[in-house]
């Protein structure tokens, strides 16, 4: 198994990274939490990895921190939670926020994750509560309880897409599990000229928590 990769970052196209390791290009899927911490293209980076083997594919997932990787590996063990949903969870909220929602039973917050309805959120809360306890106690996840962060969700206007960076942001959100119309509204509501792709996606995902 591949535990980590160190090489030059060739391309950042959320949720996909392209990493050049001694002349070999590795395609790595990563959550937005990892993208926010990466250096610029052409810089040398180290990515913690998890290889996910399916009948039809071998996929490589990358993470900036061990906490992200541990949570991802724990999430995909839950019935009904695949790698795509796990990436969506890590992109929509921090490791600490997710642990807090599970710990306090905040089902409403969990349903704001793309692709997670009430039943899935309830199953996540029940199964992950027991799975997370020994991991937190071992120190692999640095969980600090937070206060209730629930608040009213704001309405985001819909506008047309005029730039390729907006379209790329929309496509990244769709890849993370959001529906097309959701992604368009999220990006349209936060877009400003001069923002990077990662900044647009980060603002869009933060807006979901409002």
CSV table of N, CA and C in Angstrom, one decimal, residues 42-202:
chain,number,residue,atom,x,y,z
A,42,UNK,N,3.9,23.4,-9.0
A,42,UNK,CA,5.3,23.3,-9.2
A,42,UNK,C,6.1,23.2,-7.9
A,43,UNK,N,5.5,23.5,-6.7
A,43,UNK,CA,6.2,23.3,-5.5
A,43,UNK,C,6.2,21.9,-5.0
A,44,UNK,N,7.2,21.5,-4.2
A,44,UNK,CA,7.3,20.2,-3.7
A,44,UNK,C,6.4,20.0,-2.5
A,45,UNK,N,5.6,18.9,-2.5
A,45,UNK,CA,4.6,18.7,-1.4
A,45,UNK,C,4.6,17.2,-1.0
A,46,UNK,N,4.2,17.0,0.2
A,46,UNK,CA,4.0,15.6,0.7
A,46,UNK,C,2.5,15.4,1.0
A,47,UNK,N,2.0,14.3,0.4
A,47,UNK,CA,0.6,14.0,0.5
A,47,UNK,C,0.4,12.6,1.2
A,48,UNK,N,-0.3,12.6,2.3
A,48,UNK,CA,-0.6,11.3,2.9
A,48,UNK,C,-1.7,10.7,2.1
A,49,UNK,N,-1.6,9.4,1.9
A,49,UNK,CA,-2.5,8.7,0.9
A,49,UNK,C,-3.3,7.5,1.5
A,50,UNK,N,-4.3,7.2,0.8
A,50,UNK,CA,-5.1,5.9,1.1
A,50,UNK,C,-5.5,5.4,-0.2
A,51,UNK,N,-5.2,4.1,-0.5
A,51,UNK,CA,-5.5,3.4,-1.7
A,51,UNK,C,-6.8,2.7,-1.5
A,52,UNK,N,-7.8,3.0,-2.4
A,52,UNK,CA,-9.1,2.4,-2.3
A,52,UNK,C,-9.3,1.5,-3.5
A,53,UNK,N,-9.5,0.2,-3.2
A,53,UNK,CA,-9.6,-0.8,-4.3
A,53,UNK,C,-11.1,-1.2,-4.5
A,54,UNK,N,-11.5,-1.0,-5.8
A,54,UNK,CA,-12.9,-1.5,-6.1
A,54,UNK,C,-12.8,-2.5,-7.2
A,55,UNK,N,-13.9,-3.2,-7.6
A,55,UNK,CA,-13.8,-4.2,-8.6
A,55,UNK,C,-13.4,-3.6,-10.0
A,56,UNK,N,-13.8,-2.3,-10.2
A,56,UNK,CA,-13.6,-1.7,-11.5
A,56,UNK,C,-12.5,-0.6,-11.5
A,57,UNK,N,-11.9,-0.4,-10.3
A,57,UNK,CA,-10.9,0.7,-10.3
A,57,UNK,C,-10.0,0.7,-9.0
A,58,UNK,N,-8.9,1.2,-9.1
A,58,UNK,CA,-8.0,1.5,-8.0
A,58,UNK,C,-7.8,3.0,-7.8
A,59,UNK,N,-8.3,3.5,-6.7
A,59,UNK,CA,-8.3,5.0,-6.6
A,59,UNK,C,-7.3,5.4,-5.4
A,60,UNK,N,-6.7,6.5,-5.6
A,60,UNK,CA,-5.8,7.0,-4.6
A,60,UNK,C,-6.3,8.3,-4.1
A,61,UNK,N,-6.5,8.4,-2.7
A,61,UNK,CA,-7.0,9.6,-2.1
A,61,UNK,C,-5.9,10.2,-1.3
A,62,UNK,N,-5.9,11.5,-1.2
A,62,UNK,CA,-4.8,12.2,-0.6
A,62,UNK,C,-5.3,13.2,0.5
A,63,UNK,N,-4.4,13.4,1.5
A,63,UNK,CA,-4.8,14.2,2.7
A,63,UNK,C,-3.6,15.0,3.2
A,64,UNK,N,-3.9,16.2,3.7
A,64,UNK,CA,-2.8,17.1,4.2
A,64,UNK,C,-2.4,16.7,5.6
A,65,UNK,N,-3.4,16.1,6.4
A,65,UNK,CA,-3.1,15.8,7.8
A,65,UNK,C,-3.5,14.3,8.1
A,66,UNK,N,-3.0,13.8,9.1
A,66,UNK,CA,-3.3,12.4,9.5
A,66,UNK,C,-4.7,12.4,10.1
A,67,UNK,N,-5.2,13.4,10.7
A,67,UNK,CA,-6.6,13.5,11.2
A,67,UNK,C,-7.6,13.3,10.0
A,68,UNK,N,-7.3,14.0,8.9
A,68,UNK,CA,-8.2,13.9,7.8
A,68,UNK,C,-8.2,12.4,7.2
A,69,UNK,N,-7.0,11.8,7.1
A,69,UNK,CA,-6.9,10.5,6.6
A,69,UNK,C,-7.6,9.5,7.5
A,70,UNK,N,-7.4,9.6,8.8
A,70,UNK,CA,-8.0,8.7,9.8
A,70,UNK,C,-9.6,8.8,9.7
A,71,UNK,N,-10.1,10.0,9.7
A,71,UNK,CA,-11.5,10.2,9.6
A,71,UNK,C,-12.1,9.6,8.3
A,72,UNK,N,-11.4,9.8,7.2
A,72,UNK,CA,-11.8,9.3,5.9
A,72,UNK,C,-11.9,7.8,6.0
A,73,UNK,N,-10.9,7.1,6.5
A,73,UNK,CA,-10.8,5.7,6.6
A,73,UNK,C,-11.9,5.1,7.5
A,74,UNK,N,-12.2,5.9,8.5
A,74,UNK,CA,-13.3,5.5,9.4
A,74,UNK,C,-14.6,5.6,8.8
A,75,UNK,N,-14.8,6.7,8.1
A,75,UNK,CA,-16.1,7.0,7.4
A,75,UNK,C,-16.5,5.9,6.4
A,76,UNK,N,-15.5,5.5,5.6
A,76,UNK,CA,-15.9,4.6,4.5
A,76,UNK,C,-16.2,3.2,5.0
A,77,UNK,N,-16.0,3.0,6.3
A,77,UNK,CA,-16.4,1.7,6.9
A,77,UNK,C,-17.9,1.7,7.3
A,78,UNK,N,-18.5,2.9,7.3
A,78,UNK,CA,-19.9,3.0,7.7
A,78,UNK,C,-20.8,2.5,6.5
A,79,UNK,N,-21.8,1.7,6.8
A,79,UNK,CA,-22.7,1.3,5.8
A,79,UNK,C,-23.4,2.4,5.1
A,80,UNK,N,-23.2,2.4,3.7
A,80,UNK,CA,-23.9,3.5,2.9
A,80,UNK,C,-23.0,4.7,2.7
A,81,UNK,N,-21.8,4.8,3.3
A,81,UNK,CA,-20.9,5.9,3.1
A,81,UNK,C,-19.8,5.5,2.2
A,82,UNK,N,-19.7,6.0,1.0
A,82,UNK,CA,-18.7,5.7,0.1
A,82,UNK,C,-17.6,6.7,0.1
A,83,UNK,N,-16.6,6.5,-0.7
A,83,UNK,CA,-15.5,7.5,-0.7
A,83,UNK,C,-15.9,8.9,-1.2
A,84,UNK,N,-16.9,9.0,-2.1
A,84,UNK,CA,-17.3,10.3,-2.6
A,84,UNK,C,-18.0,11.0,-1.4
A,85,UNK,N,-18.8,10.4,-0.6
A,85,UNK,CA,-19.5,11.1,0.5
A,85,UNK,C,-18.5,11.4,1.5
A,86,UNK,N,-17.5,10.6,1.8
A,86,UNK,CA,-16.5,10.9,2.8
A,86,UNK,C,-15.7,12.1,2.4
A,87,UNK,N,-15.4,12.3,1.1
A,87,UNK,CA,-14.7,13.5,0.6
A,87,UNK,C,-15.6,14.7,0.8
A,88,UNK,N,-16.9,14.5,0.5
A,88,UNK,CA,-17.8,15.6,0.7
A,88,UNK,C,-17.9,16.1,2.1
A,89,UNK,N,-17.8,15.1,3.1
A,89,UNK,CA,-17.9,15.5,4.5
A,89,UNK,C,-16.6,16.3,4.9
A,90,UNK,N,-15.4,15.8,4.4
A,90,UNK,CA,-14.2,16.5,4.8
A,90,UNK,C,-14.1,17.9,4.1
A,91,UNK,N,-14.8,18.0,3.0
A,91,UNK,CA,-14.8,19.3,2.3
A,91,UNK,C,-15.8,20.3,2.8
A,92,UNK,N,-16.9,19.8,3.4
A,92,UNK,CA,-17.9,20.6,3.9
A,92,UNK,C,-17.7,21.1,5.3
A,93,UNK,N,-16.8,20.4,6.1
A,93,UNK,CA,-16.6,20.8,7.5
A,93,UNK,C,-15.2,20.3,7.9
A,94,UNK,N,-14.7,20.9,9.0
A,94,UNK,CA,-13.4,20.4,9.5
A,94,UNK,C,-13.6,19.1,10.3
A,95,UNK,N,-12.5,18.4,10.5
A,95,UNK,CA,-12.6,17.2,11.3
A,95,UNK,C,-13.2,17.5,12.7
A,96,UNK,N,-12.8,18.6,13.3
A,96,UNK,CA,-13.3,18.9,14.6
A,96,UNK,C,-14.8,19.2,14.6
A,97,UNK,N,-15.3,19.9,13.6
A,97,UNK,CA,-16.7,20.2,13.5
A,97,UNK,C,-17.5,18.9,13.3
A,98,UNK,N,-17.0,18.0,12.4
A,98,UNK,CA,-17.8,16.7,12.2
A,98,UNK,C,-17.9,16.0,13.5
A,99,UNK,N,-16.7,15.8,14.2
A,99,UNK,CA,-16.7,15.1,15.5
A,99,UNK,C,-17.7,15.8,16.5
A,100,UNK,N,-17.7,17.1,16.5
A,100,UNK,CA,-18.6,17.8,17.4
A,100,UNK,C,-20.1,17.5,17.1
A,101,UNK,N,-20.5,17.5,15.8
A,101,UNK,CA,-21.8,17.2,15.4
A,101,UNK,C,-22.2,15.8,15.8
A,102,UNK,N,-21.3,14.9,15.6
A,102,UNK,CA,-21.6,13.5,16.0
A,102,UNK,C,-21.7,13.4,17.5
A,103,UNK,N,-20.8,14.0,18.2
A,103,UNK,CA,-20.8,13.9,19.7
A,103,UNK,C,-22.1,14.5,20.3
A,104,UNK,N,-22.6,15.6,19.7
A,104,UNK,CA,-23.8,16.3,20.3
A,104,UNK,C,-25.1,15.9,19.6
A,105,UNK,N,-25.0,15.0,18.6
A,105,UNK,CA,-26.2,14.5,17.9
A,105,UNK,C,-26.9,15.6,17.1
A,106,UNK,N,-26.1,16.5,16.5
A,106,UNK,CA,-26.6,17.5,15.7
A,106,UNK,C,-26.9,17.0,14.3
A,107,UNK,N,-28.1,16.4,14.1
A,107,UNK,CA,-28.5,15.8,12.9
A,107,UNK,C,-28.7,16.8,11.8
A,108,UNK,N,-29.2,18.0,12.2
A,108,UNK,CA,-29.5,19.1,11.2
A,108,UNK,C,-28.2,19.5,10.5
A,109,UNK,N,-27.1,19.6,11.3
A,109,UNK,CA,-25.8,20.0,10.7
A,109,UNK,C,-25.3,18.9,9.8
A,110,UNK,N,-25.5,17.7,10.1
A,110,UNK,CA,-25.0,16.6,9.3
A,110,UNK,C,-25.8,16.5,7.9
A,111,UNK,N,-27.1,16.9,7.9
A,111,UNK,CA,-27.8,16.8,6.7
A,111,UNK,C,-27.4,17.9,5.7
A,112,UNK,N,-26.6,18.9,6.1
A,112,UNK,CA,-26.1,19.9,5.2
A,112,UNK,C,-24.9,19.4,4.3
A,113,UNK,N,-24.5,18.2,4.7
A,113,UNK,CA,-23.4,17.5,3.9
A,113,UNK,C,-24.0,17.0,2.6
A,114,UNK,N,-23.4,17.3,1.4
A,114,UNK,CA,-24.0,16.8,0.1
A,114,UNK,C,-24.3,15.3,0.1
A,115,UNK,N,-25.5,15.0,-0.3
A,115,UNK,CA,-25.9,13.6,-0.4
A,115,UNK,C,-26.3,12.9,0.9
A,116,UNK,N,-26.4,13.7,2.0
A,116,UNK,CA,-26.7,13.1,3.3
A,116,UNK,C,-28.1,13.6,3.7
A,117,UNK,N,-29.1,12.6,3.7
A,117,UNK,CA,-30.4,12.9,4.1
A,117,UNK,C,-30.6,12.7,5.6
A,118,UNK,N,-31.8,12.8,6.1
A,118,UNK,CA,-32.0,12.6,7.6
A,118,UNK,C,-31.6,11.2,8.0
A,119,UNK,N,-32.0,10.2,7.3
A,119,UNK,CA,-31.8,8.8,7.7
A,119,UNK,C,-30.3,8.5,7.7
A,120,UNK,N,-29.6,9.0,6.6
A,120,UNK,CA,-28.2,8.7,6.6
A,120,UNK,C,-27.4,9.5,7.7
A,121,UNK,N,-27.9,10.7,8.0
A,121,UNK,CA,-27.3,11.5,9.1
A,121,UNK,C,-27.5,10.8,10.4
A,122,UNK,N,-28.6,10.2,10.6
A,122,UNK,CA,-28.9,9.5,11.9
A,122,UNK,C,-28.0,8.3,12.0
A,123,UNK,N,-27.8,7.6,10.9
A,123,UNK,CA,-27.0,6.4,10.9
A,123,UNK,C,-25.5,6.8,11.1
A,124,UNK,N,-25.1,7.9,10.5
A,124,UNK,CA,-23.7,8.4,10.6
A,124,UNK,C,-23.5,8.8,12.1
A,125,UNK,N,-24.4,9.4,12.7
A,125,UNK,CA,-24.3,9.9,14.1
A,125,UNK,C,-24.1,8.7,15.1
A,126,UNK,N,-25.0,7.7,14.8
A,126,UNK,CA,-25.0,6.5,15.7
A,126,UNK,C,-23.7,5.7,15.5
A,127,UNK,N,-23.3,5.4,14.3
A,127,UNK,CA,-22.2,4.5,14.0
A,127,UNK,C,-20.9,5.2,14.3
A,128,UNK,N,-20.8,6.5,13.9
A,128,UNK,CA,-19.5,7.2,14.1
A,128,UNK,C,-19.2,7.6,15.5
A,129,UNK,N,-20.3,7.7,16.3
A,129,UNK,CA,-20.1,8.0,17.7
A,129,UNK,C,-19.3,7.0,18.4
A,130,UNK,N,-19.6,5.7,18.2
A,130,UNK,CA,-18.9,4.6,18.8
A,130,UNK,C,-17.5,4.4,18.1
A,131,UNK,N,-17.4,4.6,16.8
A,131,UNK,CA,-16.1,4.5,16.2
A,131,UNK,C,-15.1,5.5,16.5
A,132,UNK,N,-15.6,6.8,16.7
A,132,UNK,CA,-14.7,7.9,17.0
A,132,UNK,C,-14.1,7.9,18.4
A,133,UNK,N,-14.9,7.4,19.3
A,133,UNK,CA,-14.4,7.4,20.7
A,133,UNK,C,-13.0,6.9,21.0
A,134,UNK,N,-12.7,5.6,20.5
A,134,UNK,CA,-11.4,5.1,20.8
A,134,UNK,C,-10.3,5.8,19.9
A,135,UNK,N,-10.7,6.4,18.8
A,135,UNK,CA,-9.7,7.1,17.9
A,135,UNK,C,-9.3,8.4,18.6
A,136,UNK,N,-10.3,9.1,19.1
A,136,UNK,CA,-10.1,10.4,19.8
A,136,UNK,C,-9.2,10.1,21.1
A,137,UNK,N,-9.6,9.1,21.8
A,137,UNK,CA,-8.8,8.7,23.0
A,137,UNK,C,-7.4,8.4,22.7
A,138,UNK,N,-7.1,7.8,21.5
A,138,UNK,CA,-5.8,7.4,21.1
A,138,UNK,C,-4.9,8.6,20.7
A,139,UNK,N,-5.6,9.8,20.5
A,139,UNK,CA,-4.9,11.0,20.1
A,139,UNK,C,-4.7,11.2,18.6
A,140,UNK,N,-5.3,10.2,17.8
A,140,UNK,CA,-5.2,10.4,16.3
A,140,UNK,C,-6.1,11.5,15.8
A,141,UNK,N,-7.1,11.8,16.5
A,141,UNK,CA,-8.0,12.9,16.2
A,141,UNK,C,-8.0,13.9,17.4
A,142,UNK,N,-7.6,15.1,17.1
A,142,UNK,CA,-7.6,16.1,18.2
A,142,UNK,C,-8.9,16.9,18.2
A,143,UNK,N,-9.9,16.3,18.9
A,143,UNK,CA,-11.2,16.8,19.0
A,143,UNK,C,-11.4,17.7,20.2
A,144,UNK,N,-11.9,18.9,20.0
A,144,UNK,CA,-12.2,19.9,21.0
A,144,UNK,C,-13.7,20.3,20.8
A,145,UNK,N,-14.6,19.9,21.8
A,145,UNK,CA,-16.0,20.3,21.7
A,145,UNK,C,-16.2,21.7,21.4
A,146,UNK,N,-17.1,22.0,20.5
A,146,UNK,CA,-17.4,23.4,20.1
A,146,UNK,C,-18.9,23.7,20.5
A,147,UNK,N,-19.2,25.0,20.6
A,147,UNK,CA,-20.5,25.4,20.9
A,147,UNK,C,-21.4,25.2,19.7
A,148,UNK,N,-22.7,25.3,19.9
A,148,UNK,CA,-23.7,25.1,18.9
A,148,UNK,C,-23.5,26.1,17.8
A,149,UNK,N,-23.2,25.6,16.6
A,149,UNK,CA,-22.9,26.5,15.4
A,149,UNK,C,-24.0,26.6,14.4
A,150,UNK,N,-25.2,26.1,14.8
A,150,UNK,CA,-26.3,26.1,13.9
A,150,UNK,C,-26.8,27.5,13.8
A,151,UNK,N,-27.2,27.9,12.6
A,151,UNK,CA,-27.8,29.2,12.4
A,151,UNK,C,-28.6,29.2,11.2
A,152,UNK,N,-29.3,30.3,10.9
A,152,UNK,CA,-30.2,30.3,9.7
A,152,UNK,C,-29.4,30.3,8.4
A,153,UNK,N,-30.0,29.5,7.5
A,153,UNK,CA,-29.3,29.4,6.2
A,153,UNK,C,-29.8,30.6,5.3
A,154,UNK,N,-28.8,31.2,4.7
A,154,UNK,CA,-29.1,32.4,3.9
A,154,UNK,C,-29.5,32.0,2.5
A,155,UNK,N,-30.3,32.8,1.8
A,155,UNK,CA,-30.7,32.6,0.5
A,155,UNK,C,-29.6,33.1,-0.5
A,156,UNK,N,-29.3,32.3,-1.4
A,156,UNK,CA,-28.2,32.7,-2.4
A,156,UNK,C,-28.8,32.8,-3.8
A,157,UNK,N,-28.6,34.0,-4.4
A,157,UNK,CA,-29.2,34.2,-5.7
A,157,UNK,C,-28.6,33.4,-6.8
A,158,UNK,N,-29.4,33.2,-7.8
A,158,UNK,CA,-28.9,32.4,-9.0
A,158,UNK,C,-28.5,33.4,-10.1
A,159,UNK,N,-27.3,33.2,-10.7
A,159,UNK,CA,-26.9,34.0,-11.8
A,159,UNK,C,-26.2,33.2,-12.8
A,160,UNK,N,-26.1,33.7,-14.0
A,160,UNK,CA,-25.4,32.9,-15.1
A,160,UNK,C,-23.9,32.8,-14.9
A,161,UNK,N,-23.3,31.9,-15.5
A,161,UNK,CA,-21.9,31.7,-15.4
A,161,UNK,C,-21.1,32.3,-16.6
A,162,UNK,N,-20.2,33.2,-16.3
A,162,UNK,CA,-19.6,33.9,-17.4
A,162,UNK,C,-18.1,33.6,-17.5
A,163,UNK,N,-17.5,33.0,-16.4
A,163,UNK,CA,-16.1,32.7,-16.5
A,163,UNK,C,-15.8,31.2,-16.3
A,164,UNK,N,-14.6,30.8,-16.8
A,164,UNK,CA,-14.2,29.4,-16.7
A,164,UNK,C,-13.9,29.0,-15.2
A,165,UNK,N,-13.4,30.0,-14.4
A,165,UNK,CA,-13.1,29.7,-13.0
A,165,UNK,C,-14.4,29.4,-12.2
A,166,UNK,N,-15.5,30.1,-12.5
A,166,UNK,CA,-16.7,29.8,-11.9
A,166,UNK,C,-17.2,28.4,-12.3
A,167,UNK,N,-17.1,28.1,-13.6
A,167,UNK,CA,-17.5,26.8,-14.0
A,167,UNK,C,-16.7,25.7,-13.4
A,168,UNK,N,-15.4,25.9,-13.2
A,168,UNK,CA,-14.5,24.9,-12.6
A,168,UNK,C,-14.9,24.7,-11.1
A,169,UNK,N,-15.3,25.8,-10.5
A,169,UNK,CA,-15.7,25.7,-9.1
A,169,UNK,C,-17.0,24.9,-9.0
A,170,UNK,N,-17.9,25.2,-9.9
A,170,UNK,CA,-19.2,24.5,-10.0
A,170,UNK,C,-19.0,23.0,-10.2
A,171,UNK,N,-18.1,22.6,-11.1
A,171,UNK,CA,-17.8,21.2,-11.4
A,171,UNK,C,-17.1,20.5,-10.2
A,172,UNK,N,-16.3,21.3,-9.5
A,172,UNK,CA,-15.7,20.7,-8.3
A,172,UNK,C,-16.7,20.4,-7.2
A,173,UNK,N,-17.7,21.3,-7.0
A,173,UNK,CA,-18.7,21.0,-6.0
A,173,UNK,C,-19.6,19.9,-6.4
A,174,UNK,N,-19.9,19.7,-7.7
A,174,UNK,CA,-20.7,18.6,-8.2
A,174,UNK,C,-19.9,17.3,-8.0
A,175,UNK,N,-18.6,17.3,-8.2
A,175,UNK,CA,-17.8,16.1,-7.9
A,175,UNK,C,-17.8,15.7,-6.5
A,176,UNK,N,-18.1,16.7,-5.6
A,176,UNK,CA,-18.1,16.5,-4.2
A,176,UNK,C,-19.5,16.0,-3.7
A,177,UNK,N,-20.5,16.0,-4.6
A,177,UNK,CA,-21.8,15.5,-4.3
A,177,UNK,C,-22.9,16.4,-4.4
A,178,UNK,N,-22.7,17.7,-4.6
A,178,UNK,CA,-23.8,18.6,-4.7
A,178,UNK,C,-24.4,18.5,-6.1
A,179,UNK,N,-25.7,18.8,-6.1
A,179,UNK,CA,-26.5,18.8,-7.4
A,179,UNK,C,-26.1,20.1,-8.2
A,180,UNK,N,-26.3,20.0,-9.5
A,180,UNK,CA,-25.9,21.1,-10.4
A,180,UNK,C,-26.5,22.4,-10.0
A,181,UNK,N,-27.8,22.5,-9.7
A,181,UNK,CA,-28.4,23.8,-9.4
A,181,UNK,C,-27.9,24.3,-8.0
A,182,UNK,N,-27.6,23.4,-7.1
A,182,UNK,CA,-27.0,23.8,-5.8
A,182,UNK,C,-25.7,24.4,-6.0
A,183,UNK,N,-24.8,23.7,-6.8
A,183,UNK,CA,-23.5,24.2,-7.0
A,183,UNK,C,-23.5,25.6,-7.7
A,184,UNK,N,-24.4,25.8,-8.7
A,184,UNK,CA,-24.4,27.1,-9.3
A,184,UNK,C,-24.8,28.2,-8.4
A,185,UNK,N,-25.8,27.9,-7.5
A,185,UNK,CA,-26.2,29.0,-6.5
A,185,UNK,C,-25.1,29.3,-5.5
A,186,UNK,N,-24.4,28.2,-5.1
A,186,UNK,CA,-23.4,28.4,-4.1
A,186,UNK,C,-22.3,29.2,-4.6
A,187,UNK,N,-21.8,29.0,-5.9
A,187,UNK,CA,-20.7,29.7,-6.5
A,187,UNK,C,-21.2,31.1,-6.8
A,188,UNK,N,-22.3,31.3,-7.4
A,188,UNK,CA,-22.8,32.6,-7.8
A,188,UNK,C,-22.9,33.5,-6.6
A,189,UNK,N,-23.2,33.0,-5.4
A,189,UNK,CA,-23.4,33.8,-4.2
A,189,UNK,C,-22.2,34.3,-3.6
A,190,UNK,N,-21.0,33.7,-4.0
A,190,UNK,CA,-19.8,34.1,-3.3
A,190,UNK,C,-18.7,34.6,-4.3
A,191,UNK,N,-19.0,34.5,-5.6
A,191,UNK,CA,-17.9,34.9,-6.5
A,191,UNK,C,-17.6,36.4,-6.5
A,192,UNK,N,-16.3,36.6,-6.6
A,192,UNK,CA,-15.8,38.0,-6.7
A,192,UNK,C,-14.6,37.9,-7.7
A,193,UNK,N,-14.4,38.9,-8.5
A,193,UNK,CA,-13.2,38.9,-9.4
A,193,UNK,C,-11.9,38.9,-8.6
A,194,UNK,N,-11.0,38.1,-9.1
A,194,UNK,CA,-9.7,38.1,-8.5
A,194,UNK,C,-9.5,36.9,-7.5
A,195,UNK,N,-10.6,36.2,-7.2
A,195,UNK,CA,-10.5,35.1,-6.3
A,195,UNK,C,-9.9,33.9,-7.0
A,196,UNK,N,-9.1,33.1,-6.3
A,196,UNK,CA,-8.6,31.8,-6.9
A,196,UNK,C,-9.7,30.8,-6.8
A,197,UNK,N,-9.5,29.7,-7.6
A,197,UNK,CA,-10.5,28.6,-7.6
A,197,UNK,C,-10.7,28.0,-6.2
A,198,UNK,N,-9.6,27.8,-5.4
A,198,UNK,CA,-9.7,27.3,-4.1
A,198,UNK,C,-10.5,28.2,-3.2
A,199,UNK,N,-10.3,29.5,-3.3
A,199,UNK,CA,-10.9,30.5,-2.5
A,199,UNK,C,-12.5,30.5,-2.8
A,200,UNK,N,-12.8,30.4,-4.0
A,200,UNK,CA,-14.2,30.4,-4.4
A,200,UNK,C,-14.9,29.2,-3.8
A,201,UNK,N,-14.3,28.0,-3.9
A,201,UNK,CA,-14.9,26.8,-3.4
A,201,UNK,C,-15.0,26.8,-1.9
A,202,UNK,N,-13.9,27.4,-1.2
A,202,UNK,CA,-14.0,27.5,0.2
A,202,UNK,C,-15.1,28.4,0.7
